Structure formats: C-alpha cells, structure tokens
Short mmCIF file of C-alpha atoms in Angstrom, two decimals:
data_model
loop_
_atom_site.label_atom_id
_atom_site.label_comp_id
_atom_site.label_asym_id
_atom_site.label_seq_id
_atom_site.Cartn_x
_atom_site.Cartn_y
_atom_site.Cartn_z
CA MET A 1 325.14 233.42 -72.34
CA SER A 2 323.99 236.30 -70.21
CA ILE A 3 321.60 235.97 -67.29
CA SER A 4 318.71 237.42 -69.29
CA ALA A 5 319.28 234.89 -72.09
CA TRP A 6 319.20 232.05 -69.56
CA LEU A 7 316.06 233.49 -68.03
CA ALA A 8 314.47 233.79 -71.49
CA ALA A 9 315.38 230.19 -72.29
CA LEU A 10 313.88 229.08 -68.99
CA LEU A 11 310.64 230.99 -69.70
CA ILE A 12 310.34 229.57 -73.23
CA VAL A 13 310.98 226.02 -72.06
CA ALA A 14 308.40 226.44 -69.27
CA GLY A 15 305.96 227.85 -71.84
CA THR A 16 306.36 224.87 -74.16
CA GLY A 17 305.78 222.68 -71.11
CA PHE A 18 302.38 224.34 -70.63
CA PHE A 19 301.61 223.87 -74.34
CA PHE A 20 302.51 220.21 -74.01
CA ALA A 21 300.24 219.80 -70.99
CA GLY A 22 297.39 221.59 -72.75
CA THR A 23 297.74 219.37 -75.81
CA MET A 24 297.80 216.27 -73.64
CA GLY A 25 294.58 217.47 -72.04
CA LEU A 26 293.02 218.05 -75.47
CA LEU A 27 293.91 214.52 -76.51
CA ARG A 28 293.16 212.68 -73.28
CA PHE A 29 290.23 214.43 -71.57
CA PRO A 30 286.82 212.81 -72.07
CA ASP A 31 284.42 215.65 -72.99
CA VAL A 32 284.31 219.00 -74.77
CA PHE A 33 284.26 221.14 -71.63
CA SER A 34 287.26 219.71 -69.85
CA ARG A 35 289.19 219.61 -73.14
CA LEU A 36 288.44 223.29 -73.69
CA HIS A 37 289.43 224.06 -70.13
CA ALA A 38 292.78 222.31 -70.49
CA LEU A 39 293.49 223.75 -73.92
CA THR A 40 292.66 227.43 -73.38
CA LYS A 41 294.05 227.85 -69.88
CA ALA A 42 297.28 225.99 -70.38
CA ASP A 43 297.91 227.40 -73.86
CA ASN A 44 297.33 230.98 -72.75
CA THR A 45 299.80 230.57 -69.91
CA GLY A 46 302.25 228.85 -72.25
CA LEU A 47 301.90 231.62 -74.82
CA GLY A 48 302.43 234.23 -72.09
CA LEU A 49 305.62 232.54 -70.91
CA VAL A 50 306.95 232.13 -74.45
CA ALA A 51 306.05 235.76 -75.21
CA ALA A 52 307.83 236.91 -72.05
CA GLY A 53 310.90 234.90 -73.04
CA VAL A 54 310.94 236.30 -76.56
CA ALA A 55 310.45 239.85 -75.25
CA LEU A 56 313.39 239.33 -72.90
CA LEU A 57 315.55 238.12 -75.80
CA HIS A 58 314.72 241.22 -77.85
CA GLN A 59 315.99 243.62 -75.17
CA SER A 60 313.73 246.40 -76.38
CA TRP A 61 310.82 248.05 -74.60
CA ARG A 62 309.02 248.69 -77.88
CA HIS A 63 309.11 245.03 -78.87
CA ALA A 64 308.14 244.00 -75.36
CA ALA A 65 305.08 246.26 -75.51
CA LEU A 66 304.10 244.93 -78.95
CA ILE A 67 304.49 241.33 -77.81
CA THR A 68 302.37 242.07 -74.74
CA VAL A 69 299.59 243.52 -76.93
CA ILE A 70 299.73 240.42 -79.15
CA TRP A 71 299.52 238.18 -76.10
CA LEU A 72 296.51 240.10 -74.73
CA LEU A 73 294.76 239.87 -78.11
CA ALA A 74 295.40 236.13 -78.30
CA LEU A 75 294.11 235.82 -74.75
CA ALA A 76 290.88 237.65 -75.54
CA ALA A 77 290.36 235.77 -78.81
CA SER A 78 290.90 232.37 -77.23
CA SER A 79 288.60 233.21 -74.30
CA ILE A 80 285.81 234.24 -76.67
CA ALA A 81 286.37 231.20 -78.89
CA CYS A 82 286.34 228.93 -75.82
CA HIS A 83 283.11 230.52 -74.59
CA LEU A 84 281.42 230.15 -77.99
CA VAL A 85 282.48 226.52 -78.43
CA ALA A 86 281.31 225.65 -74.91
CA ARG A 87 278.01 227.47 -75.45
CA ASP A 88 277.42 225.67 -78.73
CA ALA A 89 278.24 222.33 -77.12
CA LEU A 90 275.82 223.11 -74.29
CA ALA A 91 273.09 224.06 -76.76
CA ARG A 92 273.63 220.79 -78.61
CA GLY A 93 273.09 218.90 -75.38
CA GLU A 94 276.66 217.74 -74.94
CA GLN A 95 276.95 215.88 -71.65
CA ARG A 96 279.69 216.32 -69.10
CA GLU A 97 281.46 213.05 -68.43
CA GLU A 98 281.57 212.05 -64.80
CA LYS A 99 284.81 210.78 -63.35
CA PRO A 100 285.18 207.05 -63.89
CA MET B 1 317.56 225.40 -86.98
CA ILE B 2 317.99 222.62 -89.54
CA LEU B 3 316.06 220.35 -87.20
CA PHE B 4 313.19 222.84 -86.96
CA ASP B 5 313.09 223.30 -90.75
CA GLY B 6 313.19 219.56 -91.32
CA VAL B 7 310.33 218.93 -88.90
CA LEU B 8 308.36 221.78 -90.49
CA ALA B 9 308.85 220.42 -94.02
CA LEU B 10 307.92 216.92 -92.90
CA LEU B 11 304.87 218.23 -91.08
CA ILE B 12 303.64 220.06 -94.19
CA VAL B 13 303.96 216.88 -96.29
CA VAL B 14 302.15 214.82 -93.64
CA LEU B 15 299.39 217.44 -93.32
CA ALA B 16 298.97 217.57 -97.10
CA TRP B 17 298.68 213.77 -97.11
CA ARG B 18 296.09 213.83 -94.33
CA CYS B 19 294.19 216.64 -96.02
CA VAL B 20 293.76 214.58 -99.19
CA THR B 21 293.15 211.24 -97.50
CA ALA B 22 290.86 212.43 -94.69
CA GLY B 23 287.63 210.47 -94.88
CA ASP B 24 285.65 213.32 -93.39
CA LEU B 25 285.18 216.60 -95.27
CA TYR B 26 285.28 218.65 -92.07
CA LEU B 27 288.51 217.01 -90.94
CA GLY B 28 290.01 217.68 -94.35
CA ILE B 29 289.15 221.38 -94.10
CA VAL B 30 290.63 221.69 -90.60
CA VAL B 31 293.82 219.94 -91.70
CA PHE B 32 293.97 222.28 -94.71
CA ILE B 33 293.81 225.32 -92.42
CA VAL B 34 296.57 223.94 -90.21
CA MET B 35 298.64 223.25 -93.32
CA GLY B 36 298.15 226.89 -94.37
CA LEU B 37 299.52 228.05 -91.02
CA MET B 38 302.53 225.75 -91.36
CA LEU B 39 303.11 227.05 -94.91
CA ALA B 40 303.03 230.61 -93.55
CA LEU B 41 305.61 229.58 -90.97
CA SER B 42 307.80 228.07 -93.68
CA TRP B 43 307.61 231.28 -95.76
CA ALA B 44 308.69 233.18 -92.65
CA ARG B 45 311.62 230.76 -92.29
CA LEU B 46 312.53 231.41 -95.94
CA ASP B 47 312.80 235.15 -95.15
CA ALA B 48 309.70 235.98 -97.18
CA PRO B 49 307.53 237.79 -94.61
CA ASP B 50 305.25 239.19 -97.34
CA LEU B 51 304.34 235.72 -98.51
CA ALA B 52 304.03 234.53 -94.92
CA LEU B 53 301.53 237.30 -94.18
CA ALA B 54 299.59 236.63 -97.37
CA GLU B 55 299.52 232.87 -96.72
CA ALA B 56 298.40 233.32 -93.12
CA ALA B 57 295.73 235.91 -93.93
CA ILE B 58 294.38 234.50 -97.20
CA GLY B 59 295.51 230.86 -97.38
CA ALA B 60 294.85 229.85 -93.79
CA GLY B 61 292.44 232.54 -92.59
CA LEU B 62 289.98 233.54 -95.27
CA LEU B 63 290.20 230.40 -97.38
CA GLY B 64 289.54 228.36 -94.24
CA VAL B 65 286.52 230.51 -93.43
CA LEU B 66 285.24 230.13 -97.00
CA LEU B 67 285.67 226.36 -96.93
CA LEU B 68 283.94 226.08 -93.55
CA SER B 69 281.02 228.26 -94.63
CA THR B 70 280.69 226.22 -97.83
CA TRP B 71 280.71 223.08 -95.71
CA ARG B 72 277.93 224.52 -93.57
CA ALA B 73 275.91 225.41 -96.67
CA LEU B 74 276.05 221.82 -97.90
CA PRO B 75 272.96 219.71 -97.27
CA GLY B 76 273.40 217.35 -94.32
CA HIS B 77 273.96 214.14 -96.24
CA ARG B 78 276.70 215.70 -98.39
CA ARG B 79 278.67 216.81 -95.32
CA GLN B 80 279.71 213.27 -94.48
CA ASP B 81 280.44 212.37 -98.06
CA ARG B 82 282.11 209.00 -97.81
CA ASP B 83 280.16 207.11 -100.41
CA HIS B 84 282.26 207.95 -103.46
CA PRO B 85 284.44 204.91 -104.03
CA PRO B 86 288.22 205.32 -103.78
CA ALA B 87 290.17 205.11 -107.02
CA ARG B 88 291.62 201.78 -108.13
CA LYS B 89 294.89 200.76 -106.56
CA ALA B 90 296.80 200.98 -109.85
CA VAL B 91 295.57 204.54 -110.41
CA ARG B 92 296.56 205.55 -106.89
CA TRP B 93 300.02 204.05 -107.27
CA LEU B 94 300.44 205.75 -110.63
CA ALA B 95 299.44 209.14 -109.17
CA GLY B 96 301.72 208.69 -106.16
CA VAL B 97 304.78 207.58 -108.12
CA ALA B 98 304.26 210.26 -110.77
CA SER B 99 303.96 212.96 -108.07
CA VAL B 100 307.11 211.80 -106.30
CA ALA B 101 309.00 211.64 -109.61
CA PHE B 102 307.79 215.12 -110.55
CA GLY B 103 308.84 216.46 -107.17
CA LEU B 104 312.30 214.90 -107.45
CA VAL B 105 312.83 216.23 -110.97
CA MET B 106 311.72 219.71 -109.88
CA ALA B 107 314.00 219.60 -106.84
CA ALA B 108 316.98 218.50 -108.98
CA LEU B 109 316.29 221.16 -111.61
CA LEU B 110 315.86 223.94 -109.08
CA HIS B 111 319.01 222.86 -107.30
CA ALA B 112 320.99 222.91 -110.54
CA LEU B 113 319.65 226.31 -111.54
CA GLN B 114 322.30 229.05 -111.52
CA PRO B 115 321.02 232.56 -110.82
CA ASP B 116 321.40 234.78 -113.86
CA GLU B 117 323.59 237.82 -113.21
CA ASP B 118 321.46 240.08 -115.42
CA ALA B 119 318.17 238.70 -114.15
CA ALA B 120 315.22 241.05 -113.83
CA GLY B 121 315.43 240.81 -110.06
CA ALA B 122 318.90 242.35 -109.86
CA LEU B 123 317.90 245.05 -112.36
CA ALA B 124 314.79 245.90 -110.34
CA LEU B 125 316.67 246.01 -107.04
CA GLY B 126 319.27 248.31 -108.59
CA ARG B 127 316.62 250.80 -109.68
CA LEU B 128 314.53 250.60 -106.53
CA THR B 129 315.03 254.31 -105.85
CA GLU B 130 312.97 255.13 -108.96
CA ALA B 131 310.09 252.94 -107.87
CA GLY B 132 308.73 255.34 -105.29
CA VAL B 133 308.60 252.87 -102.41
CA GLU B 134 311.33 251.26 -100.35
CA GLN B 135 309.82 247.80 -100.28
CA PRO B 136 311.00 245.71 -103.28
CA VAL B 137 307.91 243.46 -103.26
CA THR B 138 305.52 246.41 -103.44
CA ALA B 139 307.71 248.10 -106.05
CA VAL B 140 307.46 245.01 -108.27
CA LEU B 141 303.71 244.54 -107.68
CA LEU B 142 302.64 248.14 -108.23
CA ASN B 143 305.32 249.59 -110.48
CA PHE B 144 307.70 247.28 -112.32
CA ARG B 145 305.12 244.59 -113.00
CA SER B 146 301.93 246.57 -112.45
CA TYR B 147 300.25 244.93 -115.47
CA ASP B 148 300.27 241.61 -113.62
CA THR B 149 298.67 243.10 -110.53
CA LEU B 150 296.05 244.93 -112.60
CA LEU B 151 295.12 241.70 -114.36
CA GLU B 152 295.06 239.90 -111.01
CA MET B 153 292.49 242.38 -109.78
CA GLY B 154 290.44 241.65 -112.89
CA VAL B 155 290.76 237.94 -112.19
CA LEU B 156 289.58 238.48 -108.61
CA LEU B 157 286.53 240.40 -109.85
CA MET B 158 285.73 237.66 -112.40
CA ALA B 159 286.20 234.99 -109.74
CA LEU B 160 283.78 236.80 -107.45
CA ILE B 161 281.15 237.06 -110.19
CA GLY B 162 281.58 233.39 -111.07
CA ALA B 163 281.43 232.32 -107.43
CA LEU B 164 278.29 234.36 -106.82
CA LEU B 165 276.60 232.80 -109.85
CA ALA B 166 277.59 229.31 -108.73
CA ARG B 167 276.95 229.78 -105.04
CA THR B 168 273.50 231.40 -105.14
CA PRO B 169 271.50 228.19 -105.39
CA LEU B 170 273.63 226.54 -102.72
CA ALA B 171 272.94 228.66 -99.64
CA PRO B 172 269.94 230.66 -98.51
CA TYR B 173 270.43 234.34 -97.83
CA GLY B 174 270.83 235.48 -94.28
CA ALA B 175 273.28 235.64 -91.44
CA ALA B 176 274.49 232.95 -89.12
CA THR B 177 271.55 231.25 -87.43
CA ASP B 178 273.60 229.38 -84.87
CA ASP B 179 272.56 229.27 -81.26
CA GLY B 180 275.66 231.12 -80.13
CA THR B 181 274.86 234.53 -81.63
CA ASP B 182 272.97 235.72 -78.53
CA SER B 183 276.05 235.25 -76.36
CA PRO B 184 277.01 238.27 -74.22
CA LEU B 185 280.53 238.08 -75.63
CA ILE B 186 279.39 238.63 -79.22
CA PRO B 187 279.03 242.43 -78.76
CA VAL B 188 282.52 242.46 -77.23
CA LEU B 189 283.85 240.63 -80.25
CA ALA B 190 282.09 243.02 -82.64
CA THR B 191 282.95 246.27 -80.89
CA THR B 192 286.46 245.50 -79.63
CA PHE B 193 287.96 243.31 -82.29
CA THR B 194 286.53 244.86 -85.44
CA PRO B 195 288.13 248.30 -84.94
CA LEU B 196 291.42 246.60 -84.11
CA LEU B 197 291.16 244.46 -87.23
CA LEU B 198 290.42 247.53 -89.34
CA LEU B 199 293.42 249.29 -87.81
CA VAL B 200 295.72 246.32 -88.43
CA GLY B 201 294.43 245.97 -91.99
CA ALA B 202 294.95 249.66 -92.80
CA PHE B 203 298.40 249.53 -91.20
CA LEU B 204 299.36 246.49 -93.28
CA VAL B 205 298.34 248.27 -96.48
CA TRP B 206 300.31 251.37 -95.55
CA ALA B 207 303.27 249.34 -94.27
CA GLY B 208 303.59 247.81 -97.75
CA ALA B 209 305.47 250.96 -98.79
CA TYR B 210 308.46 250.26 -96.57
CA GLY B 211 308.15 246.77 -95.07
CA PRO B 212 306.25 243.51 -95.19
CA GLY B 213 302.61 244.14 -95.99
CA GLY B 214 300.61 245.43 -98.90
CA ALA B 215 297.23 245.55 -100.55
CA PHE B 216 296.56 241.81 -100.56
CA GLN B 217 297.57 241.14 -96.96
CA GLY B 218 295.85 244.28 -95.64
CA GLY B 219 292.79 243.67 -97.81
CA ALA B 220 292.49 240.15 -96.46
CA VAL B 221 292.56 241.43 -92.88
CA LEU B 222 289.97 244.10 -93.72
CA GLY B 223 287.81 241.42 -95.33
CA GLY B 224 288.29 239.36 -92.17
CA ALA B 225 286.88 242.26 -90.14
CA GLY B 226 283.82 242.12 -92.38
CA VAL B 227 283.55 238.36 -91.81
CA VAL B 228 283.60 238.95 -88.03
CA LEU B 229 280.79 241.49 -88.42
CA VAL B 230 278.73 239.04 -90.46
CA LEU B 231 279.31 236.27 -87.92
CA CYS B 232 278.28 238.64 -85.12
CA ASN B 233 275.13 239.52 -87.05
CA ARG B 234 276.12 243.18 -87.41
CA LEU B 235 276.16 242.78 -91.19
CA GLN B 236 274.26 240.33 -93.32
CA GLY B 237 274.11 239.29 -96.94
CA ALA B 238 271.61 241.04 -99.15
CA PRO B 239 270.33 239.86 -102.52
CA GLU B 240 270.94 243.24 -104.14
CA ALA B 241 274.16 245.20 -104.33
CA GLY B 242 273.88 248.93 -103.64
CA ILE B 243 275.62 251.41 -105.92
CA LEU B 244 278.21 252.21 -103.22
CA LEU B 245 279.16 248.56 -102.86
CA ARG B 246 279.54 248.17 -106.63
CA LEU B 247 281.76 251.24 -106.72
CA LEU B 248 283.93 249.81 -103.94
CA LEU B 249 284.17 246.50 -105.78
CA VAL B 250 285.59 248.06 -108.94
CA LEU B 251 287.47 250.87 -107.16
CA GLY B 252 290.82 249.07 -107.29
CA VAL B 253 290.68 248.26 -110.99
CA LYS B 254 289.31 251.71 -111.91
CA VAL B 255 291.88 253.70 -109.95
CA PHE B 256 294.69 251.45 -111.17
CA ILE B 257 293.70 251.96 -114.81
CA LEU B 258 293.18 255.70 -114.29
CA ALA B 259 296.62 256.02 -112.71
CA GLY B 260 298.04 254.07 -115.62
CA LEU B 261 296.37 256.35 -118.16
CA LEU B 262 297.38 259.52 -116.30
CA MET B 263 300.70 259.96 -118.03
CA LEU B 264 299.83 258.32 -121.33
CA PRO B 265 299.74 261.63 -123.28
CA LEU B 266 303.04 262.88 -121.85
CA GLU B 267 305.14 259.76 -121.43
CA GLY B 268 303.53 257.72 -124.17
CA ALA B 269 303.45 254.61 -122.04
CA PHE B 270 300.71 252.94 -120.01
CA MET B 271 301.48 252.73 -116.29
CA ALA B 272 304.20 255.37 -116.41
CA TYR B 273 303.68 257.28 -113.18
CA PRO B 274 304.69 260.96 -113.11
CA PRO B 275 308.08 261.33 -111.40
CA GLY B 276 307.81 262.93 -108.00
CA LEU B 277 304.24 261.81 -107.54
CA THR B 278 305.03 258.09 -107.66
CA TYR B 279 304.80 257.56 -103.91
CA PRO B 280 301.36 259.17 -103.31
CA ILE B 281 299.95 257.54 -106.43
CA MET B 282 301.15 254.11 -105.35
CA ILE B 283 299.77 254.56 -101.83
CA ALA B 284 296.42 255.64 -103.28
CA ILE B 285 296.38 252.63 -105.62
CA GLU B 286 297.33 250.35 -102.76
CA PHE B 287 294.46 251.51 -100.52
CA CYS B 288 291.94 251.30 -103.39
CA LEU B 289 293.13 247.78 -104.23
CA ALA B 290 292.88 246.73 -100.59
CA THR B 291 289.33 248.09 -100.36
CA SER B 292 288.23 246.17 -103.44
CA ILE B 293 289.97 243.01 -102.24
CA ALA B 294 288.31 243.30 -98.82
CA VAL B 295 284.83 243.78 -100.29
CA SER B 296 285.36 240.92 -102.79
CA LEU B 297 286.48 238.54 -100.06
CA LEU B 298 283.56 239.56 -97.85
CA LEU B 299 281.06 238.91 -100.66
CA LEU B 300 282.75 235.58 -101.39
CA PHE B 301 282.07 234.72 -97.75
CA THR B 302 278.44 235.83 -97.63
CA GLY B 303 277.84 234.37 -101.08
CA THR B 304 275.45 237.21 -101.83
CA HIS B 305 275.48 240.14 -104.21
CA GLY B 306 275.49 242.70 -101.44
CA VAL B 307 275.61 243.26 -97.71
CA ARG B 308 273.44 245.39 -95.47
CA VAL B 309 273.04 246.25 -91.82
CA PRO B 310 270.26 244.08 -90.40
CA GLU B 311 267.21 245.76 -88.93
CA ARG B 312 266.80 245.17 -85.25
#
C-alpha cells in the first residue's frame, strides 16, 4: 500500500470514529439541544474526514472537487436542519436538562 | 466486502421488521425512510446505480416526505394509533412462516435459474447502437420497451387524480403553518438550495442518455425542489389548477404519444422513431417526462389540484 492509501485509510477510520461519537451522543445525551449538537458537529467532521479519505483514494482532482462540493452541501443542509429542529423544539417549550 | 453486504442485508430485514412492528406510526415512517436509504445502498452494491438513484430519490426521499405530510394531516388522535388490536397469534405465525417459506422458494428458484442465451437483454445490448442513447437502461425505457414507460406515465397520472380525490377531505389547503417558517435560514434554503436542486435534477435527466440517471430520477429531484419551495412558503397549494399546470401535467404523455405517432405513416409502427433523429427525440421525451413527473409528485405532496405563489 502506498503512503496516500495509508493516509486515506487513516482519514476514513478517524471519520468513522467521529460518526461513532456523534451517534453515542445522540443516544446518550439527555435533551434535544445537546443531542443535536453532538450529532451535527461530530457527523459533519466525520463526513469531511471520510470524504477527504475517499478523495485521496480516487487520485483525481475532478473527483476531489466533486466530493468537496458534496461535503459542503451536506454541511449546509445539516446546519439548516439542525437550526430548524432546535427552533421547533424551542418553540414547543422543550427544556434544557441541567447537568445531574 | 462480503461482511459489508451481509450486514446490509441483515439490516434491511431488521428495518423491515421494525417498520411493520413499530407501535408508533411516526416511528414506522422514519424506519421506512431509513430502510429506503439502505435499499438504495444495496442497489448500488448490486451495480445498479440507476435503481439506487431512483430508490434514494423516490423511495426514501419523496415517499418519506409524502408519508410524513400525510401523518401531519391526520387528526391528532389518529397519529398515535395504537388501539387496533394485534392479530391473533395463529394468524401471525401463519403469515410469518408463509413469508419465510415464500422467500426460501423464491431464493432457491432464482438461484437455479440459468440465464437464457437468446434472452431479450442480450439482444437489446447487441443492438444498443440503434437505440440512440449509450445508456442501456434509458434505451430500454424509452425505445425498446417504450410502451411500458408510456403506460407507466398514464398510471402516474391516474394515481395523482385518485390521490387528489381521496386526499382532499383529509387536509386543509395551505402551506406549512409550523413555527419554524419565519427562521432567517429559510430564505437561504429557498434561494440557495432550490437552484442547485433544479440544476441537479436537470443534469440527472440529461445524464440518462449516457450514464446513471433519467426521467424518473431527475423528475423526483425536480419535484423535491418544489417540495422545498412549498415548505419554505414560496409556493403553496391552490384549489384550482391553472391551464399551464394542467399542460405540464400531461406534457410527458402527450409528447410521448406524439413522438410515437410521428413515424406511423412512414414506418407503419407505433413508437418507431425516425433514424438519425432518435437521440434528440429521446432527450425531448425524457425532459417532458421528467417535467410531468416532477409536477405530479409536487401535487401529490401538496394534495391540492394546483399550486400558486403566495401573496405577501
């Protein structure tokens, strides 16, 4: 395996680590806002790392650019979705859990 | 990859199980959407990117949106519908065992099936150069088996009319009345994402000529752009359909039939495209089909006979 393949593998593994952490947060955190926080931030980073790894594997600038655009779109979509869910939860009077 | 495929297959079965057995309607819908995404992934693994695109855009995306909007239109007490009693144990066992037996028989039969050397697929692939497009799936849909696609468009139109008749008493007219529509990010969503969605949809339709894509996938994305506009309150359902909207709804079927009749006097056959003009005709048909599909899906979502720009 070449250095770039190792680097890509490292990036993808790190990315799945972020996805894992985000999912743990979604399952374990007490209220909507902290769950959203964990999910969107960690998943966006994870997706970015996985995308970087995949782009590195492809060895093509065109594919790298396309993957970057896809990542940016996913980033924007998840930010807007996060904002809307949080806003709706706020409007419904969802309470923030204090630390036990 | 066998591990990945195995986990994927298992996941789909588990999700299907959860979708049927979920006590909560909302949970069932969400699980159904996730199952659609996993099915799209499995089509991609089976080297069928066209089906993967269609499943992701229609099966997971638009169908999910339709189910969720139907859920929202239900009166409050029907949303948490848990009061219908579960079937008797014997019935459930019978259904389960029969389904498993059916699945096993199908798996055994499909496994034993030998591909026919002179099958239509090989014949079609061999004569792909005459079809006008490079993409075998599009060639089959719009040329070799164009009758099927034409009738499908008719079915879609009928389904829309039936759904509109059935849906009208269910939901009041109007756009989303949620509290979130005054968010400062809504204009961003409407003005940034909608043009991109339109671009991606048009590209998918055009890409159908040489790669994965086509009228159904592109039309679904275009319809999705319309759904975003409705959710952002830039479009809303209207009780009356304008003449332009009606024309767009039947555009696909009309242009398809016209193209089919074009060469009837010369070639003596319906759907015989003139040689040399096959490619432009098929692209034109494809874009008309996608437009009709997009408008149909949008109207299925609003549940109204028409759409209009709201006055502000």
